[in-house]
XYZ file of C-alpha atoms in Angstrom:
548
model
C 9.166 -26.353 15.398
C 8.379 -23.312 13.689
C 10.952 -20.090 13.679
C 10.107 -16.931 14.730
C 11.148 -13.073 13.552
C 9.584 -9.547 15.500
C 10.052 -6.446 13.244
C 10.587 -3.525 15.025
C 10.330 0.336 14.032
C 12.489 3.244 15.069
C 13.347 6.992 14.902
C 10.011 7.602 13.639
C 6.480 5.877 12.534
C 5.420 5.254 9.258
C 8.485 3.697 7.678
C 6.343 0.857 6.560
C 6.808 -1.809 8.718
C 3.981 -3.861 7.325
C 5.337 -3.766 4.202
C 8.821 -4.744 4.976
C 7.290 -7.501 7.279
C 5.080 -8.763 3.968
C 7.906 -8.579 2.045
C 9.803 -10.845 3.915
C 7.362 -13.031 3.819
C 6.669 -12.814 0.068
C 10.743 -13.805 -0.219
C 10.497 -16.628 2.395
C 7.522 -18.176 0.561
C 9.657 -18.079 -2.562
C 11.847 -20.217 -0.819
C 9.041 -22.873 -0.642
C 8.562 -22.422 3.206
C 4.662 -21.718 4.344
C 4.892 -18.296 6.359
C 2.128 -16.412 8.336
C 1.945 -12.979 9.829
C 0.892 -10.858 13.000
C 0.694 -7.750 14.356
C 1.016 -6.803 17.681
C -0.763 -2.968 18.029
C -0.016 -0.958 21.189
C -3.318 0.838 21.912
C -5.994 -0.261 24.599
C -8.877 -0.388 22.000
C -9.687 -3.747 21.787
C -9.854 -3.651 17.981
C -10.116 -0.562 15.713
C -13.598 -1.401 14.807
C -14.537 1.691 16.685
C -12.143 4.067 15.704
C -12.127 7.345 13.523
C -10.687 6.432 10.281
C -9.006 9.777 10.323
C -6.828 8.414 13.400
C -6.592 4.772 12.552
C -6.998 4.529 9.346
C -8.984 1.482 7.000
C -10.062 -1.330 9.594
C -9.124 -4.449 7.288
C -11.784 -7.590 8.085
C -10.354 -10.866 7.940
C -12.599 -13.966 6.274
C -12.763 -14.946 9.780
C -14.748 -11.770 10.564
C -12.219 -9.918 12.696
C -11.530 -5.954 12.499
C -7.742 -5.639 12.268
C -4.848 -3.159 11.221
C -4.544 -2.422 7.704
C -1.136 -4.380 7.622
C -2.851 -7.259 8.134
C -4.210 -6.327 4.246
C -0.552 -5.810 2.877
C 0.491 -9.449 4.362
C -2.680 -11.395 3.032
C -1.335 -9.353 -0.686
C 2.018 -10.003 -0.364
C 1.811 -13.852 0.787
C -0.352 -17.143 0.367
C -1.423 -16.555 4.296
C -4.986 -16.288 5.348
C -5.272 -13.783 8.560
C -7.581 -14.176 11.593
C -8.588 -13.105 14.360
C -5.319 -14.856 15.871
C -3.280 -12.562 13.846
C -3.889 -9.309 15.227
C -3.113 -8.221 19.109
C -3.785 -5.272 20.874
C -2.736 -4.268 24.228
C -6.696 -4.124 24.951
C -7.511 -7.698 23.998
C -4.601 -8.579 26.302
C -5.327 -6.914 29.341
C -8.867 -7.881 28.900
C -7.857 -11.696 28.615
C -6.150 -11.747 31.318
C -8.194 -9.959 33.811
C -10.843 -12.395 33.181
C -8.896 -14.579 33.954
C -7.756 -13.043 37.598
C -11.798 -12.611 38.060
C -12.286 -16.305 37.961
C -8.890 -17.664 39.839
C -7.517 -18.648 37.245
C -3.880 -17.311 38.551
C -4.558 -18.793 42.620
C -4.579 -15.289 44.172
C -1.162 -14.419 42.588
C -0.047 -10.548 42.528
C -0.808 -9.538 38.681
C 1.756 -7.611 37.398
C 3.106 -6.888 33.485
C 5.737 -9.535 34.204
C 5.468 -11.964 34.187
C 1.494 -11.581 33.510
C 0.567 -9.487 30.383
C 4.321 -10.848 29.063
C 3.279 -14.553 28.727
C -0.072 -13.667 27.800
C 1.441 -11.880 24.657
C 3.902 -14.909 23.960
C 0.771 -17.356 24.326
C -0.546 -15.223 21.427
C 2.267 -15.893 19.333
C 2.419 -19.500 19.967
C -0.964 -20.135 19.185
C -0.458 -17.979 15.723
C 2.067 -20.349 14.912
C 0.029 -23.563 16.006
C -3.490 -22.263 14.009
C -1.693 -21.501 10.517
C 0.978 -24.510 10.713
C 3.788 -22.050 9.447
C 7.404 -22.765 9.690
C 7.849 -19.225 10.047
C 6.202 -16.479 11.858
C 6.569 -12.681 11.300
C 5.416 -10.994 14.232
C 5.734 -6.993 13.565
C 5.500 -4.646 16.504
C 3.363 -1.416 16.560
C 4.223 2.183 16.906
C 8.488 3.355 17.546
C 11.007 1.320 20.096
C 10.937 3.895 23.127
C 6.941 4.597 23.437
C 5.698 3.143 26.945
C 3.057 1.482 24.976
C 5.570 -0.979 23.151
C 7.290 -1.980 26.211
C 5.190 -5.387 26.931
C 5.225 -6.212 23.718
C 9.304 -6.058 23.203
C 9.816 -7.659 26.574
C 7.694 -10.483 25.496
C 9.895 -10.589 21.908
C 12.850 -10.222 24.217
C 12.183 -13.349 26.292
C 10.640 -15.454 23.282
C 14.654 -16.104 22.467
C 14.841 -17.179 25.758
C 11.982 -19.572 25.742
C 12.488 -20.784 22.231
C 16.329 -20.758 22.091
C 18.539 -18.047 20.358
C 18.837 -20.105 16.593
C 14.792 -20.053 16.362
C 14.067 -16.693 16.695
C 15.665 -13.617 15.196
C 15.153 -9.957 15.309
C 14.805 -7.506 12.693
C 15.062 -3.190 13.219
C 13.335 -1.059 10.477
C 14.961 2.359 11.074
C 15.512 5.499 9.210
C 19.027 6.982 7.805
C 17.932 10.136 6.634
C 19.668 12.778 4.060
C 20.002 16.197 5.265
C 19.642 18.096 2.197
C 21.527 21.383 3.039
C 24.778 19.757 4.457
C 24.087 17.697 1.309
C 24.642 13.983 3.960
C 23.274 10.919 5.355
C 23.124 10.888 8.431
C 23.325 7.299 10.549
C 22.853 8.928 14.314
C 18.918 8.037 14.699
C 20.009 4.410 13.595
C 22.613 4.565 16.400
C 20.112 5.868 18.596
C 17.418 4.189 17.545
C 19.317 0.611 18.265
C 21.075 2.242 21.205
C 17.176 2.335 22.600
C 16.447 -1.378 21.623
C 19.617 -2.552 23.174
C 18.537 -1.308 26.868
C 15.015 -3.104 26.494
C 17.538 -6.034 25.592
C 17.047 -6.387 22.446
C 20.172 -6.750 20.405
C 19.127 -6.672 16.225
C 20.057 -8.929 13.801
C 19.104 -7.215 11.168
C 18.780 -3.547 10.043
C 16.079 -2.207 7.261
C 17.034 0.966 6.942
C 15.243 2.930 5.188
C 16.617 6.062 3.063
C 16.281 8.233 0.027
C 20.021 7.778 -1.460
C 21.818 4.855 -1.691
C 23.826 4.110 1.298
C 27.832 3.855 0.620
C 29.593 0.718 1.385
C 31.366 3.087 4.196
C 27.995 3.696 5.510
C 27.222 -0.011 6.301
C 30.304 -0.417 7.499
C 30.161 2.484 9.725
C 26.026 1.378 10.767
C 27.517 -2.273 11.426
C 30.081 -0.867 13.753
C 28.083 1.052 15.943
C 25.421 -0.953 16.092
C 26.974 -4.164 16.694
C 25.335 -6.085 12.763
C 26.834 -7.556 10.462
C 27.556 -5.316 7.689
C 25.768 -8.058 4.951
C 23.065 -7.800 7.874
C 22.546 -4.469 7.385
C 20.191 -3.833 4.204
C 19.432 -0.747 1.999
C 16.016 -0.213 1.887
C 15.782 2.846 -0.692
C 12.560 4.300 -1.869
C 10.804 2.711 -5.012
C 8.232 3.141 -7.352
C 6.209 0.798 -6.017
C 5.904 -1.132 -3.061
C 6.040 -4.241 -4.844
C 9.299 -3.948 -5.911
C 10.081 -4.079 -2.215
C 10.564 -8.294 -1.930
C 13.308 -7.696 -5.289
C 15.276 -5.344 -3.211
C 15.204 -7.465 -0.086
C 15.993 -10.593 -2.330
C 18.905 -8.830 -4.436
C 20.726 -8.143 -1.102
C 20.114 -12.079 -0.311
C 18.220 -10.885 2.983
C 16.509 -14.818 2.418
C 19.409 -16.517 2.918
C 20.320 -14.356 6.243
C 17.382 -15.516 7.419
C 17.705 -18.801 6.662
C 21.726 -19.152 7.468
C 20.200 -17.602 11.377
C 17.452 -20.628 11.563
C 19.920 -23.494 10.035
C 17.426 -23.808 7.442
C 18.066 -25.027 3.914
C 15.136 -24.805 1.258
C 14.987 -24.587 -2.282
C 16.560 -21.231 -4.218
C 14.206 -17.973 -4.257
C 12.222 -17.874 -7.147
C 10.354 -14.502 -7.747
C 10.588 -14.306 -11.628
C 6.942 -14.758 -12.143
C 6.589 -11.759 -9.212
C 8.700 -9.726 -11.443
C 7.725 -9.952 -15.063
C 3.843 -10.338 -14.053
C 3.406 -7.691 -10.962
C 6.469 -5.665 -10.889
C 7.289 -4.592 -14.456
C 3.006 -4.405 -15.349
C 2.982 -2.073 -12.246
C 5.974 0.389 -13.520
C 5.656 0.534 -17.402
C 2.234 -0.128 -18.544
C 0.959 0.420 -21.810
C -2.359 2.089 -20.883
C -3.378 4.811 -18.652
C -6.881 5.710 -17.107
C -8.306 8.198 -14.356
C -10.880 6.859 -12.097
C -12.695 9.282 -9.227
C -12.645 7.822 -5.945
C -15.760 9.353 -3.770
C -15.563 9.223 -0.579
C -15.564 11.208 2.541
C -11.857 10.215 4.057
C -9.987 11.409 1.193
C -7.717 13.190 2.915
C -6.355 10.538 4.885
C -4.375 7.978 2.576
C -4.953 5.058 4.584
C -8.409 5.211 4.975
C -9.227 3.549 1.760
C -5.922 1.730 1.541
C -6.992 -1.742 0.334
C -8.715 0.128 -2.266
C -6.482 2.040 -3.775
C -4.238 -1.466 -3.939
C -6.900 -3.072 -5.901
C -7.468 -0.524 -8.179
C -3.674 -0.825 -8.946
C -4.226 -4.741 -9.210
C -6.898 -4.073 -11.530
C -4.729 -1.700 -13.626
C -2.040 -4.596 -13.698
C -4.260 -6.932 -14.772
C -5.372 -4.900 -17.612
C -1.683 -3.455 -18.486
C -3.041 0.034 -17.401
C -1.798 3.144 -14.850
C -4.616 3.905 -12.762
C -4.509 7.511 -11.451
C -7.014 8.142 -8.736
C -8.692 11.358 -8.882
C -9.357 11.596 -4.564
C -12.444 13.669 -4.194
C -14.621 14.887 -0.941
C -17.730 13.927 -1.107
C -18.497 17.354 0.525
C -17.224 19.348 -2.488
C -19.892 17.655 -4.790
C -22.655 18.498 -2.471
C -21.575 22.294 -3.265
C -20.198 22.449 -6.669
C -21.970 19.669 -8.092
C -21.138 16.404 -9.714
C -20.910 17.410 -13.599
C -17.676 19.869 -12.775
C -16.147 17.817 -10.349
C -16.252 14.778 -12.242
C -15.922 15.757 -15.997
C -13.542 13.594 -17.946
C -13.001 10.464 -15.538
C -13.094 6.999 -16.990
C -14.713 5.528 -14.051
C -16.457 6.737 -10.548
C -15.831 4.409 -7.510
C -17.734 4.911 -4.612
C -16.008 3.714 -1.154
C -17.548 2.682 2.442
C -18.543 4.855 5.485
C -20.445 5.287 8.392
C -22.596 8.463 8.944
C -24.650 11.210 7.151
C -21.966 13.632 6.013
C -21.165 13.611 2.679
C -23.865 11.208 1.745
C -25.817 13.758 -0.978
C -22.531 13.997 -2.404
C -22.024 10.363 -3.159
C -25.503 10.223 -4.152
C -24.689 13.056 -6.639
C -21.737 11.435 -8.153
C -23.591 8.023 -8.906
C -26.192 9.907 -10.380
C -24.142 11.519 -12.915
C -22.053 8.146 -13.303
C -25.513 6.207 -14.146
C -26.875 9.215 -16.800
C -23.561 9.834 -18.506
C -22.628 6.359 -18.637
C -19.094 6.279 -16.709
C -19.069 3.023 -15.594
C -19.298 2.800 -11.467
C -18.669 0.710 -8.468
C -20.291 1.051 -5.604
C -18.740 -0.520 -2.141
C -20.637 -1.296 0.639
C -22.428 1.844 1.419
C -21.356 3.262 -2.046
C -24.018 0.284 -2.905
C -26.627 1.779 -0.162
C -26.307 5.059 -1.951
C -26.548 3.555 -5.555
C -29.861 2.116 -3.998
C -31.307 5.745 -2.811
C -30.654 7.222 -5.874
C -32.208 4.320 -8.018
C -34.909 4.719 -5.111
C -35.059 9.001 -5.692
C -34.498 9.057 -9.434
C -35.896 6.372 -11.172
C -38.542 5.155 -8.920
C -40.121 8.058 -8.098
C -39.772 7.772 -4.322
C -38.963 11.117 -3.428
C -36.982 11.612 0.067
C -36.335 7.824 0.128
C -33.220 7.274 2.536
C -31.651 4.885 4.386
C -33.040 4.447 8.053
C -29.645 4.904 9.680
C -29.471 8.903 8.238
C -33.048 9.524 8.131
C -34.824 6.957 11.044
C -38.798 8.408 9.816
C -38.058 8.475 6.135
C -41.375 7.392 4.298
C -39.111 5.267 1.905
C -36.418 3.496 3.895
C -34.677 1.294 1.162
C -32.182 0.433 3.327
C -33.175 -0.359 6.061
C -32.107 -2.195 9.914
C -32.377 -6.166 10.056
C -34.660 -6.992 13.022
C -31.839 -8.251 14.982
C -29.652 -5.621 14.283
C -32.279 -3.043 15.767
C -31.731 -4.725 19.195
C -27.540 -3.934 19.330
C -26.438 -2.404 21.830
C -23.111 -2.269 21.835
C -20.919 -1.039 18.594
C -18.045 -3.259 18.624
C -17.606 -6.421 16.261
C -21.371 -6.401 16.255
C -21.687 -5.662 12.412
C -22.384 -8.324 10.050
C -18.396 -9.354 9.423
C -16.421 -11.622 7.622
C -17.523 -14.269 4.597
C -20.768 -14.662 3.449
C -21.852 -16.892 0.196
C -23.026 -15.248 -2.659
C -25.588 -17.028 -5.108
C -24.754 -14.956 -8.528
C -27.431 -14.582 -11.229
C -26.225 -15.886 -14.530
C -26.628 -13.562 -17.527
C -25.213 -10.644 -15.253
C -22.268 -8.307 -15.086
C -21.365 -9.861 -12.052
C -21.449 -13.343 -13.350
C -19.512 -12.214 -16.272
C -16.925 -11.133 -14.010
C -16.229 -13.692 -11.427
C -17.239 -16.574 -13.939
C -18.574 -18.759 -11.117
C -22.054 -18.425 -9.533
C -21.032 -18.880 -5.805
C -18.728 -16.703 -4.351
C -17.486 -15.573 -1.030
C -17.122 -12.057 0.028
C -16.401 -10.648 3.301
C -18.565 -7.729 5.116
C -18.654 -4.969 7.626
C -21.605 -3.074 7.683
C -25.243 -3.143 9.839
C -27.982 -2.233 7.187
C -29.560 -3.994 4.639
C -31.463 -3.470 1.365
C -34.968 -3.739 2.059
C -36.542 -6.441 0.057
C -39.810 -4.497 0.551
C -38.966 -2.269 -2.662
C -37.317 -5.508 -4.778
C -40.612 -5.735 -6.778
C -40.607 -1.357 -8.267
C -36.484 -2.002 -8.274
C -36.510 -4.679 -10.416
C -39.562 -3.134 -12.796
C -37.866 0.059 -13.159
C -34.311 -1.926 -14.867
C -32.187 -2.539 -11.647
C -31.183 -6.420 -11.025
C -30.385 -8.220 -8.112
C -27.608 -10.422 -9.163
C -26.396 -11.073 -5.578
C -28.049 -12.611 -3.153
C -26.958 -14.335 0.079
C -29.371 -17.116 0.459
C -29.318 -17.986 3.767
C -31.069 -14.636 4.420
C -32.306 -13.971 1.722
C -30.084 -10.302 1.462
C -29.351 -8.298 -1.810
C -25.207 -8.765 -1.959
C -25.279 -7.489 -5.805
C -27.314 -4.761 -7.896
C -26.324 -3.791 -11.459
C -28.246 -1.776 -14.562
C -28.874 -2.875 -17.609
C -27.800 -0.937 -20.455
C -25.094 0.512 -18.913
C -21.514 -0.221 -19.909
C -20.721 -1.242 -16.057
C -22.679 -0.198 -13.302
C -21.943 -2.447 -10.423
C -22.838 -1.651 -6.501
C -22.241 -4.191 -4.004
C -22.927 -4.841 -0.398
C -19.384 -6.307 0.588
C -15.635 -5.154 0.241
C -14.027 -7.374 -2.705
C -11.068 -5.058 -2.076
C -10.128 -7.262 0.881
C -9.829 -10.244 -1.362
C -7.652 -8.156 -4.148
C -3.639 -9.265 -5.174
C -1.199 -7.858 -6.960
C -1.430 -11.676 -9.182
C -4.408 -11.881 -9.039
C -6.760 -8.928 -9.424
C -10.472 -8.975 -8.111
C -13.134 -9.510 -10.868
C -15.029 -6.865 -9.955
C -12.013 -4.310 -10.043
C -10.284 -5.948 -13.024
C -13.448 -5.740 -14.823
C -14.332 -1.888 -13.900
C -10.840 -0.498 -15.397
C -11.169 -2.866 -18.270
C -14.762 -1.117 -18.807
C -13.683 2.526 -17.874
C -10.231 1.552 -20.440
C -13.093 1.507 -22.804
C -14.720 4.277 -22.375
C -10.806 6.190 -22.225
C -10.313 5.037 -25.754
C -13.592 6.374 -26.747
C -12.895 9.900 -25.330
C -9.458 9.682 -27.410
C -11.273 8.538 -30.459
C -12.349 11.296 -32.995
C -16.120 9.833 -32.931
C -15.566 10.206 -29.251
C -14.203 13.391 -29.050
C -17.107 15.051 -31.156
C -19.695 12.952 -29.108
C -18.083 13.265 -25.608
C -21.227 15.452 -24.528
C -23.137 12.350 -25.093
C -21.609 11.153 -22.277
């Protein structure tokens, strides 16, 4: 029977429950034991496929197709587990399931009420989580802060999972925050007390605490944490900010957080290995021997975890090539005005992100423009490939005031255009093209030379298409379609000859990124824009930089 451990969050959001939960899991697999992940969100939405990015932040798509939290993204890079659409509940999806269920009699004219209702609806969810992946373990992190109304289903249902599934196969696990008042010059370890104090009246007593801090905390401290909140003081684990996430499963494994675990379930496995982890992700992420800056265009930049899985894979990519990436964030809006050439002097490389929507699009279309003419070597994402297409279209074709149909429905050019049976959609929701799709790779491309296979699998979250209408002037005019999903006949890939990289695609290979294991595409940008860096450094570079 598989064991089972909720992560909870307190004092305040944010303290990176997702990556503590991934962590754990990284440490567990160490131990030889297969692990998988969920995460139970609080809101009514039925999935943040509809929400502002601004408020929610990057919607991660599973292989499976499914719009999920972005911590679903930090478990799949953490861990050998695959999410689904299993693997990520919101308080919408349940109160939707079971209402349908009251509309066809499903519960014999029974009262519906949160318990025991919504409660065992939520367990069910976990259960079949655990049944779908085959884990022996299952991390099940809870949304938002213990005390919000929203949470309260959701920690009842955690709270009688030890009754259902006995007391030794399920334990419980408090991420809080001990926090250093600078002017008294102390740490303070009331909002733990508090904090657990609040988790204790749902009925929730903690196993163990994550608490997170700036200093180190004293061996008083724990003991003092342990007392009033009724852990064990070995139970109660220093969780001190690093220089990079991670380092996160070392810390957790250095205070031999596995073999708590493992001593609560009765388990006994094989000893935690995580040298490879260190030497190969941990030490290439703090002290590499390179450095590069790459522009990141998009037109959420001022939200960090809007283009979260991207920024992770550029930092897989820099591992993989023993290189610092520093992202140079930039609004597309500020190229529209001051123009690509100022904003973007200097970079190694020009990435161009998703989005939905008109603004900022001349901006993007700007920066690839400069990227293609200068060669900086680009990659385009999604609809950073749509724009790569309009400029192509505007620049190089000749086909002035080509757009895309979604900004401009009675452009004369639509290059990218709406799929018949996308036209007919109605609603917005999980109606995008999402998840995996094959990709049949052209040999003698960039994009063959980077994935080194000619079949791939990529996963997708976008409604237009290239329109295979203009193939024929694309392809005359130096642009190659080295991507193409079959089945549909649908551009996945374009790329430009004689250009050091310049790369667009119509999928999100930042899903599919590790720290182990970078993606091809990003491994092979840096290793291209690394390039170009040592050119700029060179002295031939350095007298022909305007060349560039």
């Amino acid at each position: 029977m598989a064991k089972f451990i909720f992560v909870t969050g307190g004092v305040i959001s944010s303290l990176g429950k997702g990556i503590t939960s991934a962590s754990i899991g990284r440490i567990l697999e160490a131990r030889g034991l297969k692990v998988t992940l969920m995460k139970f969100d609080p809101y009514i939405n039925v999935d943040p496929g509809t929400m502002n990015p601004y408020q929610h932040g990057e919607v991660y798509v599973t292989e499976d197709g499914a719009e999920t939290d972005l911590d679903l993204g930090h478990y799949e890079r953490f861990t050998h587990a695959q999410m689904t659409k299993f693997h990520n509940v919101t308080t919408g999806q349940v109160y939707n399931a079971v209402i349908t269920k009251e509309r066809h009699g499903d519960y014999l004219g029974k009262t519906i009420q949160v318990i025991p209702h919504i409660t065992n609806e939520i367990k069910e969810r976990v259960k079949i989580a655990a049944h779908v992946s085959g884990a022996d373990i299952v991390i099940a992190e809870i949304g938002g802060t213990v005390g919000d109304i929203e949470s309260l289903p959701f920690l009842e249902a955690a709270r009688q999972f030890s009754l259902d599934m006995g007391k030794d196969n399920v334990l419980y696990i408090h991420v809080t925050l001990v926090p250093y008042i600078k002017c008294a010059e102390e740490i303070k370890t009331k909002p733990t007390q508090h904090s657990v104090g609040t988790l204790r009246e749902i009925g929730i007593q903690p196993d163990v605490l994550i608490c997170r801090t700036e200093k180190p905390l004293s061996n008083e401290l724990k003991e003092k944490i342990s007392l009033f909140c009724n852990v064990r003081k070995e139970a109660v684990i220093e969780a001190k900010d690093v220089g990079s996430i991670y380092q996160i499963p070392l810390v957790f494994k250095n205070q031999v957080l596995d073999e708590i675990i493992l001593s609560h379930f009765r388990l006994i496995s094989k000893s935690c290995d995580l040298k490879d982890w260190e030497k190969n992700v941990v030490e290439r992420a703090i002290s590499p021997k390179n450095k590069i800056t790459v522009a990141v265009v998009g037109k959420y930049i001022t939200l960090q975890d809007a283009y979260k899985s991207i920024y992770e894979a550029l930092i897989h990519a820099g591992i993989a090539n023993d290189a610092r990436v520093e992202v140079k964030k930039i609004d597309s809006e500020i190229i529209e005005k001051q123009g690509a050439e100022k904003i973007l002097k200097g970079v190694s490389g020009v990435l161009v992100p998703g989005g939905f929507g008109y603004r900022g699009i001349e901006g993007k279309i700007k920066a690839i423009k400069f990227a293609r003419e200068k060669k900086i070597p680009l990659l385009g994402l999604c609809l950073g490939m749509q724009c790569a297409v309009i400029e192509f279209a505007r620049n190089v074709c000749g086909l002035k005031g080509a757009n895309s149909s979604e900004f401009k429905p009675k452009t004369k050019y639509p290059v990218i255009s709406l799929l018949e049976e996308q036209s007919r959609v109605k609603n917005l929701g999980g109606t995008m093209r999402l998840g995996a799709y094959l990709c049949k790779i052209k040999k003698a491309s960039l994009a063959y030379k980077s994935y080194g296979k000619a079949l791939v699998k990529e996963r997708h979250r976008h409604r237009y298409e290239f329109n295979n209408k203009y193939k024929k002037i694309f392809e005359k005019k130096g642009m190659v379609f080295s991507g193409i999903y079959q089945k549909k006949n649908l551009v996945e890939i374009v790329e430009l000859k004689n250009h050091p990289y310049f790369v667009a695609v119509q999928f999100h290979p930042e899903f599919k990124s590790k720290p182990n294991k970078a993606h091809p595409l990003f491994r092979e940008f840096i290793k291209a824009g690394l390039a170009l860096s040592k050119l700029y450094e060179s002295d031939i570079g350095v007298r022909g930089r305007e060349g560039f």
